[in-house]
Coordinates of C-alpha atoms in Angstrom, one line a residue:
X541 CA 132.0 12.6 57.5
X542 CA 130.2 15.4 59.4
X543 CA 131.9 16.4 62.6
X544 CA 128.9 16.4 65.0
X545 CA 125.1 16.1 65.2
X546 CA 124.6 19.7 64.0
X547 CA 126.3 19.3 60.7
X548 CA 124.7 15.9 60.3
X549 CA 121.2 17.4 60.6
X550 CA 122.1 20.2 58.2
X551 CA 123.6 17.7 55.7
X552 CA 120.2 15.8 55.6
X553 CA 118.4 18.9 54.2
X554 CA 117.1 18.5 50.7
X555 CA 116.0 22.1 49.9
X556 CA 117.8 25.4 49.6
X557 CA 119.2 26.3 53.1
X558 CA 120.1 29.9 52.6
X559 CA 119.4 32.7 50.1
X560 CA 121.6 35.7 49.9
X561 CA 121.0 38.0 46.9
X562 CA 121.3 35.8 43.8
X563 CA 123.1 33.0 45.7
X564 CA 121.1 29.9 46.7
X565 CA 123.0 27.6 49.1
X566 CA 122.0 24.0 49.4
X567 CA 122.1 22.1 52.7
X568 CA 124.8 19.7 51.6
X569 CA 127.1 22.6 50.5
X570 CA 126.4 24.4 53.8
X571 CA 127.4 21.3 55.9
X572 CA 130.6 20.9 53.9
X573 CA 131.5 24.6 54.4
X574 CA 130.9 24.3 58.1
X575 CA 133.4 21.5 58.3
X576 CA 136.0 23.3 56.1
X577 CA 135.6 26.5 58.3
X578 CA 136.0 24.4 61.5
X579 CA 139.3 23.1 60.2
X580 CA 140.4 26.6 59.1
X581 CA 139.7 27.8 62.6
X582 CA 141.9 25.0 64.1
X583 CA 144.7 25.9 61.8
X584 CA 144.5 29.5 63.0
X585 CA 144.9 28.2 66.6
X586 CA 141.3 28.8 67.6
X587 CA 140.5 26.2 70.3
X588 CA 137.6 25.0 72.4
X589 CA 136.7 27.7 75.0
X590 CA 138.2 30.6 73.0
X591 CA 136.0 33.7 72.9
X592 CA 135.8 35.0 69.3
X593 CA 134.3 38.3 68.1
X594 CA 132.2 37.6 65.0
X595 CA 131.8 41.0 63.3
X596 CA 128.9 40.3 60.9
X597 CA 125.2 40.6 60.2
X598 CA 123.5 37.7 58.6
X599 CA 125.5 36.5 55.6
X600 CA 126.3 33.0 54.3
X601 CA 129.9 33.4 55.5
X602 CA 128.8 34.7 58.9
X603 CA 126.4 31.8 59.4
X604 CA 129.0 29.3 58.4
X605 CA 131.5 30.8 60.8
X606 CA 129.0 30.9 63.7
X607 CA 128.1 27.2 63.3
X608 CA 131.8 26.2 62.8
X609 CA 132.6 27.9 66.1
X610 CA 129.9 25.9 67.7
X611 CA 131.4 22.7 66.3
X612 CA 134.7 23.7 67.6
X613 CA 133.2 24.3 71.1
X614 CA 134.4 27.9 71.0
X615 CA 132.5 31.0 72.3
X616 CA 131.0 33.2 69.6
X617 CA 130.4 36.9 70.3
X618 CA 128.4 38.1 67.3
X619 CA 128.2 41.8 66.8
X620 CA 126.6 43.8 63.9
X621 CA 128.6 46.9 62.9
X622 CA 131.4 46.5 65.4
X623 CA 132.9 49.8 66.6
X624 CA 136.6 49.8 66.9
X625 CA 136.5 51.3 70.4
X626 CA 134.5 48.3 71.6
X627 CA 137.3 45.8 70.9
X628 CA 139.4 46.6 74.0
X629 CA 136.2 46.4 76.1
X630 CA 135.4 43.0 74.7
X631 CA 139.0 41.9 75.4
X632 CA 138.9 43.0 79.1
X633 CA 135.3 42.1 80.0
X634 CA 134.7 39.0 77.7
X635 CA 138.3 37.8 77.3
X636 CA 138.0 38.0 73.5
X637 CA 141.0 36.3 71.8
X638 CA 140.2 36.5 68.1
X639 CA 138.3 38.7 65.7
X640 CA 136.7 37.4 62.5
X641 CA 135.1 39.6 59.9
X642 CA 133.6 37.2 57.4
X643 CA 133.0 39.8 54.7
X644 CA 136.7 40.5 54.6
X645 CA 137.7 37.1 53.2
X646 CA 137.1 35.5 56.6
X647 CA 140.3 36.9 58.0
X648 CA 141.0 35.6 61.5
X649 CA 142.8 38.1 63.6
X650 CA 144.5 37.3 66.9
X651 CA 143.9 39.8 69.6
X652 CA 146.7 38.6 71.7
X653 CA 146.5 37.3 75.3
X654 CA 143.3 38.2 77.1
X655 CA 142.0 37.5 80.5
X656 CA 139.7 34.6 81.1
X657 CA 136.3 34.7 82.9
X658 CA 135.3 32.3 85.6
X659 CA 131.9 31.7 84.0
X660 CA 133.6 30.1 81.0
X661 CA 134.5 27.2 83.2
X662 CA 130.9 26.1 83.2
X663 CA 131.1 25.6 79.4
X664 CA 134.3 23.8 79.6
X665 CA 133.0 21.4 82.2
X666 CA 130.1 20.6 79.9
X667 CA 132.3 20.5 76.8
X668 CA 129.8 23.0 75.3
X669 CA 130.1 25.9 72.9
X670 CA 129.2 29.4 74.1
X671 CA 127.3 32.4 72.9
X672 CA 127.7 35.9 74.2
X673 CA 125.0 38.4 73.4
X674 CA 125.3 42.1 74.2
X675 CA 122.2 43.9 75.5
X676 CA 121.1 47.1 73.7
X677 CA 122.4 49.2 76.6
X678 CA 119.7 51.9 76.1
X679 CA 120.1 53.1 79.7
X680 CA 123.8 52.3 80.3
X681 CA 126.7 50.1 79.0
X682 CA 125.6 46.9 77.3
X683 CA 125.5 43.7 79.4
X684 CA 127.4 40.7 78.1
X685 CA 125.1 37.7 78.4
X686 CA 126.7 34.3 78.4
X687 CA 124.7 31.3 77.0
X688 CA 125.4 27.6 76.6
X689 CA 125.0 27.6 72.8
X690 CA 124.8 23.8 72.6
X691 CA 121.8 23.9 74.8
X692 CA 120.1 26.5 72.7
X693 CA 120.7 24.4 69.6
X694 CA 119.6 21.2 71.3
X695 CA 116.2 22.8 72.2
X696 CA 115.5 23.5 68.5
X697 CA 116.7 20.0 67.6
X698 CA 114.1 18.5 69.9
X699 CA 111.4 20.7 68.4
X700 CA 111.3 18.4 65.4
X701 CA 110.8 19.1 61.7
X702 CA 107.7 20.7 60.2
X703 CA 106.5 21.5 56.7
X704 CA 109.1 23.4 54.6
X705 CA 108.8 27.1 54.9
X706 CA 110.8 30.1 53.6
X707 CA 111.6 32.5 56.4
X708 CA 113.1 36.0 56.2
X709 CA 115.9 36.8 58.6
X710 CA 114.8 40.3 59.5
X711 CA 115.9 40.4 63.1
X712 CA 119.7 41.0 63.5
X713 CA 122.5 38.4 63.7
X714 CA 123.4 39.5 67.3
X715 CA 119.8 39.4 68.5
X716 CA 118.3 36.4 70.3
X717 CA 115.3 36.5 68.1
X718 CA 117.3 36.6 64.9
X719 CA 119.5 33.6 66.0
X720 CA 116.4 31.7 67.1
X721 CA 114.8 32.2 63.7
X722 CA 118.0 31.0 61.9
X723 CA 118.4 27.9 64.1
X724 CA 114.8 26.9 64.0
X725 CA 114.6 27.4 60.2
X726 CA 117.8 25.4 59.4
X727 CA 117.1 22.5 61.9
X728 CA 113.6 22.0 60.5
X729 CA 114.8 21.9 56.9
X730 CA 113.4 25.4 55.9
X731 CA 115.0 28.1 53.8
X732 CA 116.3 31.2 55.5
X733 CA 116.4 34.4 53.3
X734 CA 119.0 37.0 54.1
X735 CA 117.7 40.6 53.3
X736 CA 120.0 43.0 51.5
X737 CA 118.5 45.9 53.5
X738 CA 116.0 46.5 56.2
X739 CA 113.7 49.2 55.0
X740 CA 110.0 48.6 53.9
X741 CA 110.5 48.6 50.2
X742 CA 113.6 46.3 50.3
X743 CA 111.8 43.8 52.7
X744 CA 108.6 43.8 50.6
X745 CA 110.6 43.3 47.4
X746 CA 112.5 40.4 49.0
X747 CA 109.2 38.8 50.2
X748 CA 107.9 39.0 46.6
X749 CA 111.1 37.8 44.9
X750 CA 111.8 34.8 47.2
X751 CA 108.1 33.9 48.0
X752 CA 108.7 34.3 51.7
X753 CA 106.1 32.6 54.0
X754 CA 107.2 33.8 57.4
X755 CA 108.3 37.3 58.5
X756 CA 109.6 37.8 62.1
X757 CA 109.7 41.5 62.9
X758 CA 108.6 44.3 65.2
X759 CA 105.4 46.3 65.5
X760 CA 107.3 49.5 64.8
X761 CA 108.6 48.1 61.5
X762 CA 105.1 46.8 60.5
X763 CA 103.8 50.3 61.0
X764 CA 106.6 51.6 58.7
X765 CA 105.4 49.2 56.1
X766 CA 101.9 50.6 56.3
X767 CA 103.0 54.2 56.4
X768 CA 105.3 53.8 53.4
X769 CA 102.8 52.0 51.2
X770 CA 105.5 49.5 50.3
X771 CA 103.0 46.7 50.5
X772 CA 101.0 48.2 47.6
X773 CA 104.1 48.1 45.3
X774 CA 104.9 44.4 45.8
X775 CA 103.2 41.1 45.7
X776 CA 103.1 39.7 49.3
X777 CA 100.6 36.9 48.6
X778 CA 103.2 34.2 49.7
X779 CA 103.3 35.6 53.2
X780 CA 101.3 33.4 55.6
X781 CA 102.6 34.3 59.0
X782 CA 104.0 37.4 60.7
X783 CA 105.4 37.0 64.2
X784 CA 106.1 40.2 66.1
X785 CA 108.1 40.8 69.2
X786 CA 110.9 42.9 70.7
X787 CA 108.2 45.3 72.0
X788 CA 104.5 45.2 72.7
X789 CA 102.0 45.6 69.9
X790 CA 99.4 48.5 70.3
X791 CA 96.0 47.0 69.7
X792 CA 95.0 49.8 67.4
X793 CA 98.0 49.1 65.2
X794 CA 97.2 45.3 65.1
X795 CA 93.7 46.3 64.0
X796 CA 95.1 48.3 61.1
X797 CA 97.4 45.4 60.1
X798 CA 94.6 42.9 60.2
X799 CA 92.4 45.1 58.0
X800 CA 95.2 45.6 55.5
X801 CA 96.4 41.9 55.5
X802 CA 93.3 39.8 56.2
X803 CA 94.9 36.5 54.9
X804 CA 98.0 36.8 57.1
X805 CA 98.1 35.3 60.6
X806 CA 99.7 37.6 63.2
X807 CA 101.3 36.0 66.3
X808 CA 102.9 37.6 69.4
X809 CA 106.2 36.1 70.3
X810 CA 108.1 36.7 73.5
X811 CA 111.6 36.2 74.9
X812 CA 114.6 37.9 76.3
X813 CA 118.3 37.7 75.6
X814 CA 118.7 36.0 79.0
X815 CA 116.0 33.3 78.8
X816 CA 115.7 32.7 75.0
X817 CA 112.6 32.8 72.9
X818 CA 109.5 31.0 74.3
X819 CA 106.9 29.2 72.2
X820 CA 103.7 31.2 72.4
X821 CA 100.1 30.7 71.6
X822 CA 97.7 33.6 70.9
X823 CA 94.1 33.7 71.9
X824 CA 93.4 34.7 68.2
X825 CA 95.1 36.6 65.4
X826 CA 93.3 39.8 66.2
X827 CA 94.4 39.8 69.8
X828 CA 97.7 40.8 71.5
X829 CA 97.1 38.4 74.3
X830 CA 99.2 35.2 74.4
X831 CA 100.2 32.2 76.5
X832 CA 103.7 30.8 76.9
X833 CA 103.3 27.3 75.6
X834 CA 106.7 25.7 76.2
X835 CA 108.0 22.8 78.2
X836 CA 111.3 24.6 78.6
X837 CA 109.9 27.9 80.0
X838 CA 107.6 28.8 82.8
X839 CA 106.3 32.3 83.9
X840 CA 104.8 34.1 86.8
X841 CA 103.8 37.7 87.4
X842 CA 105.0 39.3 90.6
X843 CA 104.1 42.9 91.6
X844 CA 103.0 43.5 88.0
X845 CA 106.3 42.3 86.5
X846 CA 106.6 39.3 84.1
X847 CA 109.2 36.8 85.4
X848 CA 110.6 33.8 83.5
X849 CA 112.4 30.7 84.4
X850 CA 113.9 28.6 81.5
X851 CA 115.9 25.5 81.0
X852 CA 117.8 27.6 78.4
X853 CA 118.5 30.4 80.9
X854 CA 121.7 32.2 80.5
X855 CA 124.7 31.2 82.6
X856 CA 125.3 34.7 83.8
X857 CA 126.6 38.2 83.0
X858 CA 130.3 38.6 82.2
X859 CA 130.3 42.3 83.2
X860 CA 127.4 42.9 85.5
X861 CA 125.7 41.6 88.7
X862 CA 123.0 39.0 88.8
X863 CA 120.5 41.5 90.4
X864 CA 117.9 40.7 87.6
X865 CA 117.7 37.1 88.8
X866 CA 115.7 36.2 92.0
X867 CA 117.1 34.0 94.7
X868 CA 114.9 31.1 93.5
X869 CA 116.1 31.5 89.9
X870 CA 113.5 33.6 88.2
X871 CA 114.6 36.2 85.7
X872 CA 113.0 39.7 86.1
X873 CA 112.1 40.7 82.6
X874 CA 111.3 44.3 83.4
X875 CA 108.1 44.0 81.5
X876 CA 104.9 45.3 83.1
X877 CA 102.2 42.6 82.5
X878 CA 98.9 41.3 83.8
X879 CA 97.1 38.0 83.6
X880 CA 93.6 37.8 82.2
X881 CA 90.9 35.7 83.8
X882 CA 91.3 33.0 81.2
X883 CA 95.1 32.8 81.7
X884 CA 96.5 34.9 78.9
X885 CA 99.3 37.4 79.3
X886 CA 98.8 41.1 78.4
X887 CA 102.0 43.1 78.1
X888 CA 101.7 46.7 79.2
X889 CA 105.2 48.0 78.4
X890 CA 108.5 48.4 80.1
X891 CA 108.5 49.2 83.8
X892 CA 111.4 51.6 83.3
X893 CA 109.2 53.6 80.8
X894 CA 106.3 54.1 83.2
X895 CA 105.8 57.8 83.7
X896 CA 105.2 59.0 87.3
X897 CA 103.2 62.2 86.9
X898 CA 102.6 63.6 90.4
X899 CA 102.2 60.2 91.9
X900 CA 99.9 59.0 89.0
X901 CA 101.2 56.2 86.8
X902 CA 101.0 56.6 83.0
X903 CA 101.8 53.5 80.8
X904 CA 103.1 54.9 77.5
X905 CA 101.9 51.9 75.4
X906 CA 98.3 52.3 76.6
X907 CA 98.2 56.0 75.8
X908 CA 99.8 55.4 72.4
X909 CA 97.2 52.8 71.6
X910 CA 94.5 55.4 72.3
X911 CA 96.2 58.1 70.3
X912 CA 96.6 55.8 67.3
X913 CA 92.8 55.9 67.2
X914 CA 92.9 59.6 66.4
X915 CA 92.0 60.1 62.7
X916 CA 95.1 62.4 62.0
X917 CA 97.7 60.3 63.9
X918 CA 99.8 58.0 61.7
X919 CA 102.2 57.1 64.6
X920 CA 103.3 58.4 68.0
X921 CA 105.6 57.8 70.9
X922 CA 104.8 58.7 74.5
X923 CA 107.6 59.3 77.0
X924 CA 108.3 61.1 80.3
X925 CA 110.4 64.1 80.9
X926 CA 111.6 65.7 84.2
X927 CA 109.3 68.2 85.7
X928 CA 110.1 70.3 88.8
X929 CA 106.5 70.2 90.2
X930 CA 105.2 66.7 89.2
X931 CA 108.4 64.8 89.0
X932 CA 107.7 63.8 85.4
X933 CA 105.5 65.2 82.7
X934 CA 103.9 63.3 79.8
X935 CA 105.2 64.3 76.4
X936 CA 104.4 62.8 73.0
X937 CA 105.9 63.0 69.5
X938 CA 103.3 62.7 66.8
X939 CA 103.7 61.8 63.2
X940 CA 100.6 63.2 61.5
X941 CA 98.9 61.6 58.5
X942 CA 98.7 64.8 56.6
X943 CA 99.6 68.5 56.7
X944 CA 98.8 70.0 60.1
X945 CA 100.3 72.8 62.2
X946 CA 101.3 72.4 65.8
X947 CA 98.5 74.4 67.4
X948 CA 95.8 72.6 65.4
X949 CA 97.3 69.2 66.4
X950 CA 97.6 70.1 70.0
X951 CA 94.1 71.3 70.2
X952 CA 92.8 68.3 68.3
X953 CA 94.6 65.8 70.5
X954 CA 93.5 67.5 73.7
X955 CA 89.9 67.3 72.6
X956 CA 90.3 63.7 71.5
X957 CA 91.8 62.6 74.8
X958 CA 89.8 64.6 77.3
X959 CA 86.8 62.3 76.8
X960 CA 88.9 59.1 76.9
X961 CA 91.5 59.4 79.6
X962 CA 92.0 61.0 83.1
X963 CA 93.4 64.5 82.9
X964 CA 96.8 63.5 84.3
X965 CA 97.4 61.3 81.2
X966 CA 96.9 64.2 78.7
X967 CA 100.3 65.2 77.4
X968 CA 101.6 68.6 78.5
X969 CA 103.7 68.8 75.3
X970 CA 102.9 67.6 71.8
X971 CA 105.7 67.7 69.2
X972 CA 105.1 67.3 65.5
X973 CA 107.8 65.1 63.9
X974 CA 108.5 63.7 60.4
X975 CA 109.6 60.4 61.8
X976 CA 109.5 58.4 65.0
X977 CA 112.8 57.7 66.8
X978 CA 113.6 54.1 66.9
X979 CA 116.6 51.9 67.8
X980 CA 118.7 49.8 65.4
X981 CA 116.5 46.9 66.4
X982 CA 113.3 48.7 65.1
X983 CA 111.9 49.5 68.6
X984 CA 110.5 52.8 69.5
X985 CA 112.8 55.0 71.7
X986 CA 110.7 56.0 74.7
X987 CA 113.6 56.8 77.1
X988 CA 115.0 60.3 76.6
X989 CA 118.4 61.0 78.1

């Protein structure tokens, strides 16, 4: 018999649960494997409340192990491409006691005695499983974010079933968006497809081969699909919905996507590692505006910053202060935002990326949207660099559509912008590049160290 409500729901599924390469895993098989892995973990002395490093990206074995850890009420720390030097940090800051690498025959390695963390007591009092997510750490060391994993799972259980859909697991296994996609798909009886690689041709080929209906991804990756022409080499007619998040969508790019894929609906999603993924509703597919339409999340905008409060809010940071949470329990997202007259949210970018040029504020996303309207600009990234006179200067890296030398491009961009923006927003330096720098989560890198 299934060990708890999670495997009971999974066992009810009638369709294919997971697709990985040529393997197609049925729900009944998945439920049985979760039970077998739960027992294997017990035999290896993994107990409720034990923090366990799960070194894996999406894979059938990785998913089975994650859900087995939940059944066991252990604390999963999923990490894609674990670096060896991170293990001692995870032992000291997260109390990690075991390491599992599912691709290596599911070997369970004991890390020896590790210190405990006081926040784990909250999970034990609730008899709940845990989840630790590491922030990207783009401006410092990653924060270890502790969640009640049972609560995240229960939220998706309450969401109820919907028509069967096939969803591509594009976002990573250690990303709140990727895990949200997995849980939502499995608990609603859908099919989750694991990609073999995450470059435009590989993703488009997988959509064609598996007749994928839903693609959760980022604006930066969608632009890569356009620039590569991969969509012209594969049949994407099964794709009905593209959800985009992790970073704001430039309106000019959304226009390009809508013109290229007129039959696909595009929806802005929003969430953070600390508060989970909110259900959103857009004003229309051609707009980047959205509302948070969720009983479990509420929002407010204070001094131009979007703040969230969620019933799924994280328990706390294992290795950092709670400075990002207000005294009345609101999480400061760090996202610059504004509210339209009809109640929709417009994201303007990250507050830490705002450029202060001689006292004038420049929002990189807004300038990028304008630059994408230039006929010779395929993509660009705007960022601030230190300047002895103005404090910061506006710089931009530009990926041109065709051959163009630097002086021609600089002159063309200056002429294009001078009629569209105030002078302080015109970049003092334009750099031609053959690719735009992005993170391993397919977000543009606007912060230069």
